[in-house]
Amino acid sequence: MLARSRFILLLLFGVVLAILSYSLQYLQLVPVSPAGGERSGGKNRKRLNPVLLTAPPEPDPVAESYHYCNLPNRTQHSWEGHSPVNHKLLSIHVMIRHGDRYPLYSIPMTKRPAIDCTLSPKKNPSHPLLSSFINHMSQSGRAHWDASLSSLPRLPNHSTCEMGELTQTGVVQHLRNGAVMHQAYFSSQQVASSVVSQGQLWLESTGKSRTLQSALALLYGLLPDFSWPRLSVRQQWNTLFCGAACDCPARNRYLELEQRRQYHQRAADTELDQTYVAMAAALGVTPRVLRASNPVDALLCHLCHNLAFPCAAGARGNASCLTLQHLAVIRRQQGEDERARRAAGLYHRYAVLAAHPYLNTTAARMERATRAARQPFVFMASAHDITMAPLLSALGLEEAGFPSFAARLVFELWRGPEDKRAKERGRGSDRGPGERKKVEPAFFVRVLYDGEDLTFKTSFCRAHDRHGDTPMCPLGKFLSFVRKDIFRVINATSYQQACHARVL
Ligand SMILES: *[C@@H]1O[C@H](CO)[C@@H](O)[C@H](O)[C@H]1NC(C)=O
Ligand SMILES: *[C@@H]1O[C@H](CO)[C@@H](O)[C@H](O)[C@H]1NC(C)=O
Ligand SMILES: *[C@@H]1O[C@H](CO)[C@@H](O)[C@H](O)[C@H]1NC(C)=O
Ligand SMILES: *[C@@H]1O[C@H](CO)[C@@H](O)[C@H](O)[C@H]1NC(C)=O
Ligand SMILES: *[C@@H]1O[C@H](CO)[C@@H](O)[C@H](O)[C@H]1NC(C)=O
């Protein structure tokens, strides 16, 4: 009884708070400078997130699945290449997820989806660059290839797709990515044409044909007819792009703990359980066999390619078919799992350690680019969902959601105006040699995901006052985040320490 009335009291209190903060946010009742003396100084002021009275709209698992498909007929937006005047772009560091691919698993007792993985400009979806891209790939031997990658096919080319093979949709997705980036970076004078025509291109890929082919498509969209001898292609042996720093026991431990959490959450979902039972019954297999085949991967492929959902081979009638409703239940649970994962924080700790080597390498390349003139302009990493998701989490961008096919994450390095010195010299009469203090140019980073500017949502620049003197995010914030602050969440100060700490 007591507990119950206390609960109701709390509830009422919550509603009052919610109304207050809602009206404060939206009716602008918050005074610009705090007048009352109840809180001294502005230090304690935090920006409140509005607490909405109505529940947020239920996420729609089918709409989210289409978003995951990332069909190449959606209009794309791109905020890449934007800066205040007089800033110079020094380099871009791109990580992509490969484009649309054939499933990695097949559903037992069903026919595999009928998709043709050969490329043809006459097939849908197509792209104006597709036929010249196909031609350009035939000269790829002139690039500098890691021996291990040189044997991979440069184009998908099977009339019945192989498991995991990139489809024409996947190629078109990345041609489009490259084309919007081309427009953003090279259509104005932001990038000197010498950089475009002579700069080196640096490409790292995992050993899968779909990542290599995706990267080549993006590169071609970005720089049509790029010169092959300028391109260096390196293989990353680990999907985390961790190079020589892959040994990290604590990372594996956090992943285990997260997987255990995930398992319990899944097992507690009765609707999911019943759905697997129904699906298994339709196909005439056991639920265990069905679950092991990871049917969501193949069902998403049917959805993305607008194919009828699979039915048990030789069956008559709809009772032995899988349905959109089945997929919706699985995706609904996955969405909930993603939200619970964020709340639990285990995945974020895993992500910090998983993403650190790539971030550290990127930070080092940026720092080098601030000093040396002749550096590659484009650094490209072509990877998987399991590479991209930790990177987003480590940067504090979990809200971006699970990476769609052909997702792209771009870091831009900018140099601020150099004319400060000249201005100062011109202004004053005190022009003695002692006064000619060298003003270091300032450097800035931007972070974009699928064309959207998320710089000020990242952990390292969330608190930056972009309406103050510097409307861009200083490179120094990114560097100190990567080298130290990123480890705070695991109570460590370095990668080595964090990786070898005991995780209970
Ligand atoms: C894109 O194509 C899909 C499937 O062909 C279709 O359902 C959708 O309406 C199209 N979207 C746009 C914006 O044209
Ligand atoms: C694709 O394969 C066919 C034969 O299997 C071959 O004739 C054709 O040249 C290949 N196309 C490309 C672009 O590699
Ligand atoms: C199967 O479902 C389709 C689409 O929902 C419907 O048009 C068709 O009549 C159904 N067939 C049977 C045998 O129920
Ligand atoms: C980070 O990069 C720097 C510069 O390349 C390197 O010296 C350092 O060892 C790297 N740190 C880790 C933990 O990999
Ligand atoms: C963080 O590390 C310090 C020193 O290693 C230790 O004393 C402290 O208990 C740790 N805190 C947590 C929450 O793990």
Coordinates of C-alpha atoms and ligand atoms in Angstrom, one line a residue:
M1 CA 0.0 0.0 0.0
L2 CA 2.7 2.4 1.1
A3 CA 4.9 1.5 -1.9
R4 CA 2.0 2.0 -4.2
S5 CA 1.1 5.5 -3.0
R6 CA 4.8 6.5 -3.0
F7 CA 5.0 5.3 -6.6
I8 CA 1.9 7.5 -7.5
L9 CA 3.5 10.4 -5.7
L10 CA 6.7 10.0 -7.7
L11 CA 4.7 9.7 -10.9
L12 CA 2.9 13.0 -10.2
F13 CA 6.2 14.6 -9.3
G14 CA 7.6 13.4 -12.6
V15 CA 4.6 14.8 -14.6
V16 CA 5.0 18.2 -12.9
L17 CA 8.7 18.2 -13.7
A18 CA 8.0 17.2 -17.3
I19 CA 5.5 20.0 -17.7
L20 CA 7.9 22.5 -16.2
S21 CA 10.8 21.5 -18.3
Y22 CA 8.7 21.3 -21.4
S23 CA 7.3 24.8 -21.0
L24 CA 10.7 26.2 -20.0
Q25 CA 12.1 24.8 -23.2
Y26 CA 9.4 25.7 -25.6
L27 CA 7.8 28.8 -24.2
Q28 CA 11.2 30.3 -23.6
L29 CA 10.5 31.0 -20.0
V30 CA 14.2 30.4 -19.1
P31 CA 15.8 33.8 -18.4
V32 CA 18.8 34.4 -20.6
S33 CA 21.0 35.0 -17.5
P34 CA 20.0 33.3 -14.3
A35 CA 18.6 36.1 -12.1
G36 CA 18.0 34.2 -8.9
G37 CA 20.6 33.6 -6.3
E38 CA 19.8 30.0 -5.8
R39 CA 22.7 28.9 -8.0
S40 CA 25.9 30.9 -8.1
G41 CA 27.8 31.1 -11.3
G42 CA 26.9 29.7 -14.7
K43 CA 29.0 26.6 -14.3
N44 CA 26.3 24.4 -13.0
R45 CA 23.8 25.2 -15.8
K46 CA 23.1 22.3 -17.9
R47 CA 21.1 22.2 -21.1
L48 CA 18.0 20.1 -20.3
N49 CA 16.7 17.8 -22.8
P50 CA 13.0 18.4 -23.3
V51 CA 10.9 15.7 -21.6
L52 CA 7.9 15.3 -23.9
L53 CA 4.6 14.5 -22.4
T54 CA 3.5 12.3 -25.2
A55 CA 5.4 9.1 -25.6
P56 CA 7.8 9.3 -28.6
P57 CA 6.3 7.5 -31.7
E58 CA 6.9 3.8 -31.6
P59 CA 9.7 3.1 -33.9
D60 CA 8.4 1.3 -37.0
P61 CA 10.5 -1.8 -37.6
V62 CA 9.5 -2.1 -41.3
A63 CA 10.3 1.6 -42.0
E64 CA 13.6 1.0 -40.2
S65 CA 14.3 -2.1 -42.3
Y66 CA 13.9 0.0 -45.5
H67 CA 16.2 2.5 -44.0
Y68 CA 18.7 -0.3 -43.6
C69 CA 18.3 -1.2 -47.2
N70 CA 19.3 2.3 -48.2
L71 CA 17.8 1.9 -51.6
P72 CA 19.6 4.1 -54.1
N73 CA 16.5 6.0 -55.2
R74 CA 16.3 8.1 -52.1
T75 CA 17.6 11.7 -52.4
Q76 CA 20.9 12.0 -50.6
H77 CA 21.9 15.0 -48.6
S78 CA 25.5 16.0 -48.1
W79 CA 26.9 18.5 -45.7
E80 CA 30.4 17.5 -46.6
G81 CA 32.9 20.2 -47.5
H82 CA 31.2 23.0 -45.7
S83 CA 33.3 25.5 -43.8
P84 CA 33.6 29.2 -43.0
V85 CA 35.4 31.2 -45.7
N86 CA 39.2 31.0 -46.1
H87 CA 39.4 27.5 -44.5
K88 CA 41.4 25.0 -46.5
L89 CA 40.6 21.3 -46.6
L90 CA 43.7 19.2 -45.9
S91 CA 42.5 15.7 -46.0
I92 CA 39.4 13.4 -45.7
H93 CA 39.3 10.2 -43.8
V94 CA 36.4 8.0 -44.9
M95 CA 35.2 4.8 -43.4
I96 CA 32.4 3.0 -45.3
R97 CA 30.3 -0.1 -44.8
H98 CA 30.1 -2.2 -48.0
G99 CA 27.0 -1.8 -50.1
D100 CA 24.1 -4.1 -50.6
R101 CA 25.1 -7.8 -50.7
Y102 CA 23.7 -11.2 -51.1
P103 CA 22.8 -12.9 -47.8
L104 CA 25.6 -14.6 -45.8
Y105 CA 23.2 -17.4 -44.7
S106 CA 20.4 -19.3 -46.3
I107 CA 17.1 -20.2 -44.7
P108 CA 16.7 -24.0 -44.5
M109 CA 14.1 -25.6 -46.7
T110 CA 13.7 -22.5 -48.9
K111 CA 15.0 -21.4 -52.3
R112 CA 17.8 -18.8 -52.2
P113 CA 16.7 -15.4 -53.4
A114 CA 17.1 -15.1 -57.2
I115 CA 19.5 -12.2 -57.6
D116 CA 21.9 -11.7 -60.5
C117 CA 25.2 -10.2 -59.4
T118 CA 26.5 -9.3 -62.9
L119 CA 26.7 -5.6 -63.6
S120 CA 24.8 -4.0 -66.5
P121 CA 23.9 -0.3 -67.0
K122 CA 20.6 -1.5 -68.4
K123 CA 19.6 -3.2 -65.2
N124 CA 17.9 -1.3 -62.3
P125 CA 19.1 0.4 -60.2
S126 CA 21.7 1.9 -62.5
H127 CA 24.0 4.9 -62.5
P128 CA 25.4 7.3 -65.2
L129 CA 28.9 6.3 -64.2
L130 CA 28.3 2.5 -64.1
S131 CA 29.6 1.7 -67.6
S132 CA 32.7 3.8 -67.4
F133 CA 33.4 2.3 -64.0
I134 CA 33.2 -1.2 -65.4
N135 CA 35.8 -0.2 -68.1
H136 CA 38.0 1.6 -65.6
M137 CA 38.3 -1.5 -63.4
S138 CA 39.9 -3.5 -66.2
Q139 CA 43.1 -1.5 -65.8
S140 CA 43.4 -2.0 -62.1
G141 CA 46.7 -3.9 -62.4
R142 CA 48.6 -0.6 -62.4
A143 CA 47.8 0.2 -58.8
H144 CA 50.0 -0.7 -55.8
W145 CA 48.3 -3.8 -54.4
D146 CA 49.0 -5.7 -51.2
A147 CA 49.7 -9.2 -52.7
S148 CA 46.9 -10.7 -50.6
L149 CA 44.2 -8.5 -52.2
S150 CA 45.4 -8.5 -55.8
S151 CA 43.7 -11.8 -56.5
L152 CA 40.2 -10.5 -55.5
P153 CA 37.8 -9.8 -58.4
R154 CA 37.4 -6.0 -58.9
L155 CA 33.8 -6.4 -59.9
P156 CA 30.9 -8.7 -58.8
N157 CA 30.3 -11.0 -61.8
H158 CA 28.2 -14.1 -61.1
S159 CA 24.8 -14.6 -62.7
T160 CA 23.7 -16.2 -59.5
C161 CA 25.1 -14.2 -56.6
E162 CA 27.5 -16.1 -54.3
M163 CA 27.0 -15.8 -50.6
G164 CA 28.0 -12.3 -49.4
E165 CA 28.7 -11.0 -52.9
L166 CA 28.2 -7.3 -53.6
T167 CA 25.1 -6.7 -55.9
Q168 CA 24.6 -4.1 -58.5
T169 CA 22.6 -2.2 -55.9
G170 CA 25.7 -2.2 -53.7
V171 CA 27.9 -0.8 -56.5
V172 CA 25.4 1.9 -57.4
Q173 CA 25.1 2.9 -53.7
H174 CA 28.8 3.6 -53.5
L175 CA 29.0 5.3 -57.0
R176 CA 26.3 7.6 -55.6
N177 CA 28.2 8.2 -52.4
G178 CA 31.3 9.1 -54.4
A179 CA 29.3 11.3 -56.7
V180 CA 27.8 13.4 -53.9
M181 CA 31.2 13.7 -52.2
H182 CA 32.7 14.7 -55.6
Q183 CA 30.1 17.5 -55.8
A184 CA 30.8 18.6 -52.2
Y185 CA 34.6 18.6 -52.4
F186 CA 35.6 19.2 -56.0
S187 CA 32.9 21.3 -57.6
S188 CA 34.1 24.5 -56.0
Q189 CA 37.7 25.7 -55.5
Q190 CA 37.9 24.3 -52.0
V191 CA 40.5 21.7 -53.1
A192 CA 43.3 22.7 -55.3
S193 CA 43.2 20.9 -58.6
S194 CA 46.8 19.7 -58.1
V195 CA 45.7 17.7 -55.1
V196 CA 43.0 16.1 -57.1
S197 CA 45.2 15.3 -60.1
Q198 CA 48.4 14.3 -58.3
G199 CA 47.6 13.4 -54.7
Q200 CA 48.0 9.9 -53.5
L201 CA 45.0 7.8 -52.7
W202 CA 45.2 5.5 -49.8
L203 CA 42.8 2.6 -49.5
E204 CA 42.5 0.0 -46.8
S205 CA 40.1 -2.9 -47.1
T206 CA 39.3 -6.2 -45.4
G207 CA 40.0 -9.3 -47.5
K208 CA 36.4 -9.6 -48.7
S209 CA 35.6 -8.8 -52.3
R210 CA 32.5 -6.8 -51.3
T211 CA 34.5 -4.3 -49.2
L212 CA 37.2 -3.9 -51.9
Q213 CA 34.6 -3.5 -54.7
S214 CA 32.6 -1.0 -52.6
A215 CA 35.6 1.1 -52.0
L216 CA 36.6 1.1 -55.7
A217 CA 33.0 2.2 -56.6
L218 CA 33.1 5.1 -54.1
L219 CA 36.6 6.1 -55.2
Y220 CA 35.4 6.2 -58.8
G221 CA 32.4 8.3 -58.0
L222 CA 34.6 10.7 -56.0
L223 CA 37.4 10.9 -58.7
P224 CA 36.1 9.5 -62.0
D225 CA 39.0 8.1 -64.0
F226 CA 41.5 8.4 -61.1
S227 CA 44.9 7.3 -62.1
W228 CA 45.7 3.8 -61.0
P229 CA 49.4 4.3 -60.2
R230 CA 48.4 6.9 -57.6
L231 CA 46.4 4.3 -55.7
S232 CA 47.8 2.1 -52.9
V233 CA 45.6 -0.7 -51.6
R234 CA 46.4 -2.3 -48.3
Q235 CA 44.7 -5.2 -46.6
Q236 CA 43.5 -5.0 -43.0
W237 CA 43.5 -8.5 -41.6
N238 CA 41.3 -7.7 -38.7
T239 CA 37.8 -6.3 -39.2
L240 CA 38.5 -3.8 -36.5
F241 CA 41.3 -2.2 -38.5
C242 CA 43.6 -2.6 -35.4
G243 CA 46.8 -3.3 -37.3
A244 CA 49.5 -4.1 -34.8
A245 CA 47.4 -3.2 -31.8
C246 CA 44.8 -6.0 -31.9
D247 CA 45.8 -7.7 -28.7
C248 CA 43.3 -6.4 -26.1
P249 CA 41.9 -8.9 -23.6
A250 CA 39.6 -6.4 -21.9
R251 CA 37.9 -5.7 -25.2
N252 CA 37.0 -9.4 -25.7
R253 CA 35.8 -9.6 -22.2
Y254 CA 33.4 -6.6 -22.6
L255 CA 32.1 -8.2 -25.8
E256 CA 31.4 -11.5 -23.9
L257 CA 29.5 -9.6 -21.2
E258 CA 27.5 -7.7 -23.8
Q259 CA 26.7 -10.9 -25.7
R260 CA 25.5 -12.5 -22.4
R261 CA 23.2 -9.5 -21.8
Q262 CA 21.9 -9.8 -25.3
Y263 CA 21.2 -13.5 -25.0
H264 CA 19.2 -12.9 -21.8
Q265 CA 17.2 -10.1 -23.3
R266 CA 16.4 -12.2 -26.4
A267 CA 15.4 -15.2 -24.4
A268 CA 13.0 -13.1 -22.3
D269 CA 11.1 -12.0 -25.4
T270 CA 8.1 -14.3 -25.6
E271 CA 6.7 -12.7 -28.8
L272 CA 10.1 -13.3 -30.5
D273 CA 10.1 -16.9 -29.3
Q274 CA 6.6 -17.5 -30.6
T275 CA 7.5 -16.0 -33.9
Y276 CA 10.4 -18.3 -34.4
V277 CA 8.2 -21.3 -33.5
A278 CA 5.7 -20.2 -36.1
M279 CA 8.3 -19.6 -38.7
A280 CA 9.9 -23.0 -38.1
A281 CA 6.5 -24.7 -38.3
A282 CA 5.8 -23.0 -41.6
L283 CA 9.1 -24.4 -43.0
G284 CA 8.9 -27.8 -41.2
V285 CA 12.2 -27.4 -39.3
T286 CA 12.9 -27.1 -35.6
P287 CA 13.1 -23.6 -34.1
R288 CA 16.7 -24.2 -33.1
V289 CA 17.7 -24.9 -36.7
L290 CA 15.9 -21.9 -37.9
R291 CA 17.4 -19.6 -35.3
A292 CA 20.9 -20.9 -36.2
S293 CA 20.4 -19.9 -39.8
N294 CA 20.0 -16.2 -38.8
P295 CA 16.9 -15.7 -41.0
V296 CA 16.7 -12.0 -40.6
D297 CA 19.7 -11.5 -42.9
A298 CA 18.0 -13.3 -45.8
L299 CA 14.6 -11.8 -45.1
L300 CA 16.1 -8.3 -45.2
C301 CA 17.6 -9.2 -48.6
H302 CA 14.1 -10.2 -49.9
L303 CA 12.7 -6.9 -48.6
C304 CA 15.5 -4.8 -50.1
H305 CA 15.1 -6.5 -53.4
N306 CA 11.4 -6.4 -53.4
L307 CA 11.2 -10.2 -53.7
A308 CA 8.3 -12.3 -52.4
F309 CA 9.2 -13.8 -49.0
P310 CA 10.4 -17.4 -49.1
C311 CA 8.1 -20.4 -48.7
A312 CA 8.9 -24.0 -47.9
A313 CA 10.1 -25.7 -51.0
G314 CA 7.3 -27.5 -52.8
A315 CA 4.6 -26.1 -50.5
R316 CA 1.2 -25.0 -51.6
G317 CA -0.7 -22.1 -49.9
N318 CA 0.6 -19.3 -47.7
A319 CA 0.7 -21.2 -44.5
S320 CA 4.2 -22.4 -45.3
C321 CA 5.6 -19.0 -46.1
L322 CA 7.6 -16.4 -44.0
T323 CA 6.0 -13.0 -43.9
L324 CA 6.7 -9.3 -43.4
Q325 CA 5.1 -9.7 -40.0
H326 CA 7.7 -12.2 -38.9
L327 CA 10.4 -9.9 -40.0
A328 CA 8.8 -7.0 -38.2
V329 CA 8.8 -8.9 -34.9
I330 CA 12.5 -9.8 -35.2
R331 CA 13.4 -6.2 -36.1
R332 CA 11.3 -4.8 -33.3
Q333 CA 13.3 -7.0 -30.9
Q334 CA 16.5 -5.9 -32.5
G335 CA 15.6 -2.2 -32.0
E336 CA 14.8 -2.8 -28.3
D337 CA 18.0 -4.7 -28.0
E338 CA 19.9 -1.7 -29.4
R339 CA 18.3 0.7 -26.9
A340 CA 19.0 -1.7 -24.0
R341 CA 22.6 -2.1 -25.2
R342 CA 23.1 1.7 -25.0
A343 CA 21.7 1.8 -21.5
A344 CA 23.8 -1.1 -20.2
G345 CA 27.1 0.6 -21.4
L346 CA 29.0 -2.7 -21.9
Y347 CA 29.0 -2.3 -25.6
H348 CA 30.3 1.2 -25.4
R349 CA 33.3 0.0 -23.4
Y350 CA 33.9 -2.7 -25.9
A351 CA 33.6 -0.1 -28.6
V352 CA 36.1 2.3 -27.1
L353 CA 38.7 -0.4 -27.2
A354 CA 37.6 -1.8 -30.6
A355 CA 37.7 1.6 -32.3
H356 CA 40.8 3.0 -30.7
P357 CA 43.4 1.7 -33.1
Y358 CA 41.6 3.1 -36.1
L359 CA 41.0 6.5 -34.3
N360 CA 44.6 6.6 -33.2
T361 CA 45.8 6.0 -36.7
T362 CA 43.5 8.6 -38.1
A363 CA 44.6 11.1 -35.4
A364 CA 48.3 10.5 -36.3
R365 CA 47.6 11.0 -40.0
M366 CA 45.8 14.2 -39.3
E367 CA 48.6 15.5 -37.2
R368 CA 51.1 14.6 -40.0
A369 CA 49.0 16.4 -42.5
T370 CA 49.2 19.6 -40.4
R371 CA 53.0 19.5 -40.8
A372 CA 53.8 18.0 -44.1
A373 CA 52.6 19.3 -47.4
R374 CA 52.7 16.1 -49.4
Q375 CA 50.3 13.8 -47.8
P376 CA 47.5 11.7 -49.3
F377 CA 44.4 13.7 -49.5
V378 CA 42.0 10.7 -49.4
F379 CA 42.3 8.0 -46.8
M380 CA 39.7 5.4 -47.3
A381 CA 38.8 2.4 -45.1
S382 CA 36.3 -0.1 -46.4
A383 CA 34.7 -2.2 -43.8
H384 CA 31.7 -4.0 -42.2
D385 CA 28.9 -3.2 -39.8
I386 CA 31.0 -4.7 -37.0
T387 CA 33.7 -2.1 -37.8
M388 CA 31.4 0.9 -38.2
A389 CA 29.1 0.3 -35.2
P390 CA 31.9 0.4 -32.6
L391 CA 33.3 3.5 -34.2
L392 CA 30.0 5.3 -33.9
S393 CA 29.6 4.2 -30.3
A394 CA 33.1 5.2 -29.4
L395 CA 32.5 8.7 -30.8
G396 CA 29.3 9.0 -28.8
L397 CA 27.2 8.8 -31.9
E398 CA 25.0 5.8 -30.9
E399 CA 21.9 7.6 -31.9
A400 CA 23.0 7.3 -35.6
G401 CA 21.6 3.7 -35.3
F402 CA 22.9 0.5 -36.8
P403 CA 24.9 1.2 -40.0
S404 CA 22.9 0.7 -43.2
F405 CA 24.3 -0.8 -46.3
A406 CA 26.8 1.7 -47.9
A407 CA 26.9 3.9 -44.7
R408 CA 29.7 6.4 -44.8
L409 CA 31.5 8.2 -42.0
V410 CA 33.8 11.1 -42.9
F411 CA 36.4 12.9 -40.9
E412 CA 37.5 16.2 -42.5
L413 CA 40.7 18.0 -41.5
W414 CA 40.7 21.8 -42.1
R415 CA 43.3 24.5 -41.7
G416 CA 42.0 27.9 -40.6
P417 CA 42.8 31.2 -42.3
E418 CA 46.5 31.9 -42.6
D419 CA 46.3 35.6 -43.1
K420 CA 46.2 36.6 -39.4
R421 CA 49.9 37.4 -39.4
A422 CA 49.6 39.6 -42.5
K423 CA 46.6 41.4 -41.0
E424 CA 48.4 42.1 -37.7
R425 CA 51.4 43.4 -39.5
G426 CA 49.4 45.7 -41.7
R427 CA 47.5 47.1 -38.8
G428 CA 50.2 48.1 -36.3
S429 CA 53.1 50.5 -36.5
D430 CA 55.1 48.2 -34.2
R431 CA 56.7 46.1 -36.9
G432 CA 60.1 45.4 -35.3
P433 CA 61.5 41.9 -35.9
G434 CA 60.9 41.0 -32.2
E435 CA 57.2 41.6 -32.7
R436 CA 56.8 39.2 -35.6
K437 CA 55.5 36.4 -33.5
K438 CA 54.6 33.5 -35.6
V439 CA 50.8 32.8 -35.3
E440 CA 50.3 29.1 -35.7
P441 CA 47.5 28.3 -38.1
A442 CA 44.5 26.6 -36.4
F443 CA 43.3 23.2 -37.4
F444 CA 39.8 21.8 -37.2
V445 CA 37.9 18.6 -37.7
R446 CA 34.4 17.8 -38.9
V447 CA 32.6 14.5 -38.5
L448 CA 29.9 13.5 -41.0
Y449 CA 27.7 10.4 -41.1
D450 CA 25.7 9.7 -44.2
G451 CA 26.2 13.3 -45.2
E452 CA 24.9 14.7 -41.9
D453 CA 27.1 16.9 -39.9
L454 CA 27.4 15.3 -36.4
T455 CA 30.5 17.1 -35.3
F456 CA 28.8 18.7 -32.3
K457 CA 27.2 15.5 -31.3
T458 CA 30.4 13.7 -30.8
S459 CA 31.7 13.2 -27.2
F460 CA 34.7 15.4 -27.9
C461 CA 33.0 18.4 -29.3
R462 CA 29.5 18.3 -27.7
A463 CA 30.5 20.9 -25.2
H464 CA 32.3 23.2 -27.6
D465 CA 30.8 26.7 -27.9
R466 CA 30.3 26.9 -31.7
H467 CA 28.6 30.2 -31.5
G468 CA 31.7 31.7 -29.9
D469 CA 35.0 32.6 -31.5
T470 CA 35.6 29.3 -33.3
P471 CA 32.6 27.9 -35.1
M472 CA 34.5 24.8 -36.0
C473 CA 35.7 22.0 -33.7
P474 CA 39.4 22.4 -32.9
L475 CA 41.6 19.4 -33.9
G476 CA 43.2 19.5 -30.4
K477 CA 39.9 18.3 -28.9
F478 CA 39.8 15.3 -31.2
L479 CA 43.5 14.5 -30.4
S480 CA 43.2 14.7 -26.7
F481 CA 39.9 12.6 -26.9
V482 CA 41.6 9.9 -28.8
R483 CA 44.8 9.8 -26.7
K484 CA 43.3 10.1 -23.3
D485 CA 39.7 11.2 -22.7
I486 CA 38.2 8.3 -24.6
F487 CA 39.4 5.9 -21.8
R488 CA 37.7 7.7 -19.0
V489 CA 34.6 5.6 -19.3
I490 CA 36.7 2.6 -18.5
N491 CA 38.7 4.4 -15.8
A492 CA 41.9 4.2 -17.6
T493 CA 44.3 6.7 -19.2
S494 CA 45.8 4.7 -22.1
Y495 CA 45.0 1.9 -24.5
Q496 CA 47.6 -0.4 -23.0
Q497 CA 46.3 0.1 -19.4
A498 CA 42.7 -0.3 -20.5
C499 CA 43.3 -3.4 -22.5
H500 CA 45.1 -5.2 -19.7
A501 CA 42.9 -4.1 -16.8
R502 CA 40.8 -6.8 -15.1
V503 CA 37.2 -6.7 -16.1
L504 CA 34.9 -8.5 -13.7
Ligands
LIG1 C1 12.3 3.4 -54.2 O1 12.1 2.1 -54.7 C2 11.3 1.3 -53.9 C3 11.2 -0.1 -54.4 O2 11.4 -0.1 -55.8 C4 9.9 2.0 -53.8 O3 9.1 1.2 -52.9 C5 10.1 3.4 -53.2 O4 8.8 4.0 -53.2 C6 11.0 4.2 -54.0 N1 11.3 5.4 -53.4 C7 11.4 6.6 -54.0 C8 11.7 7.8 -53.2 O5 11.3 6.6 -55.2
LIG2 C1 32.4 -11.7 -66.2 O1 32.5 -13.1 -66.4 C2 32.3 -13.4 -67.8 C3 32.4 -14.9 -67.9 O2 32.1 -15.6 -66.8 C4 33.4 -12.8 -68.6 O3 33.2 -13.1 -70.0 C5 33.3 -11.3 -68.5 O4 34.4 -10.7 -69.2 C6 33.4 -10.9 -67.0 N1 33.2 -9.5 -66.9 C7 33.9 -8.7 -66.2 C8 33.6 -7.3 -66.2 O5 34.9 -9.1 -65.5
LIG3 C1 -1.5 -15.9 -50.4 O1 -1.3 -14.5 -50.1 C2 -1.5 -13.6 -51.2 C3 -1.1 -12.2 -50.8 O2 -1.4 -12.0 -49.5 C4 -2.9 -13.7 -51.7 O3 -3.1 -12.9 -52.8 C5 -3.3 -15.2 -52.1 O4 -4.6 -15.3 -52.4 C6 -3.0 -16.1 -50.9 N1 -3.1 -17.5 -51.4 C7 -3.7 -18.4 -50.6 C8 -3.7 -19.8 -51.2 O5 -4.1 -18.2 -49.5
LIG4 C1 48.9 5.8 -31.5 O1 49.6 6.4 -32.6 C2 50.9 6.8 -32.3 C3 51.4 7.5 -33.5 O2 51.3 6.7 -34.6 C4 51.8 5.6 -31.9 O3 53.1 6.1 -31.5 C5 51.1 5.0 -30.6 O4 51.8 3.8 -30.3 C6 49.7 4.6 -30.9 N1 49.0 4.1 -29.7 C7 48.5 3.0 -29.6 C8 47.9 2.6 -28.3 O5 48.4 2.2 -30.6
LIG5 C1 39.5 3.7 -11.1 O1 40.9 3.4 -11.0 C2 41.5 3.9 -9.7 C3 43.0 3.7 -9.8 O2 43.4 2.7 -10.6 C4 40.9 3.0 -8.6 O3 41.4 3.4 -7.4 C5 39.3 3.2 -8.6 O4 38.8 2.4 -7.7 C6 38.8 2.9 -10.0 N1 37.4 3.2 -10.0 C7 36.5 2.4 -10.6 C8 35.1 2.9 -10.6 O5 36.8 1.4 -11.1

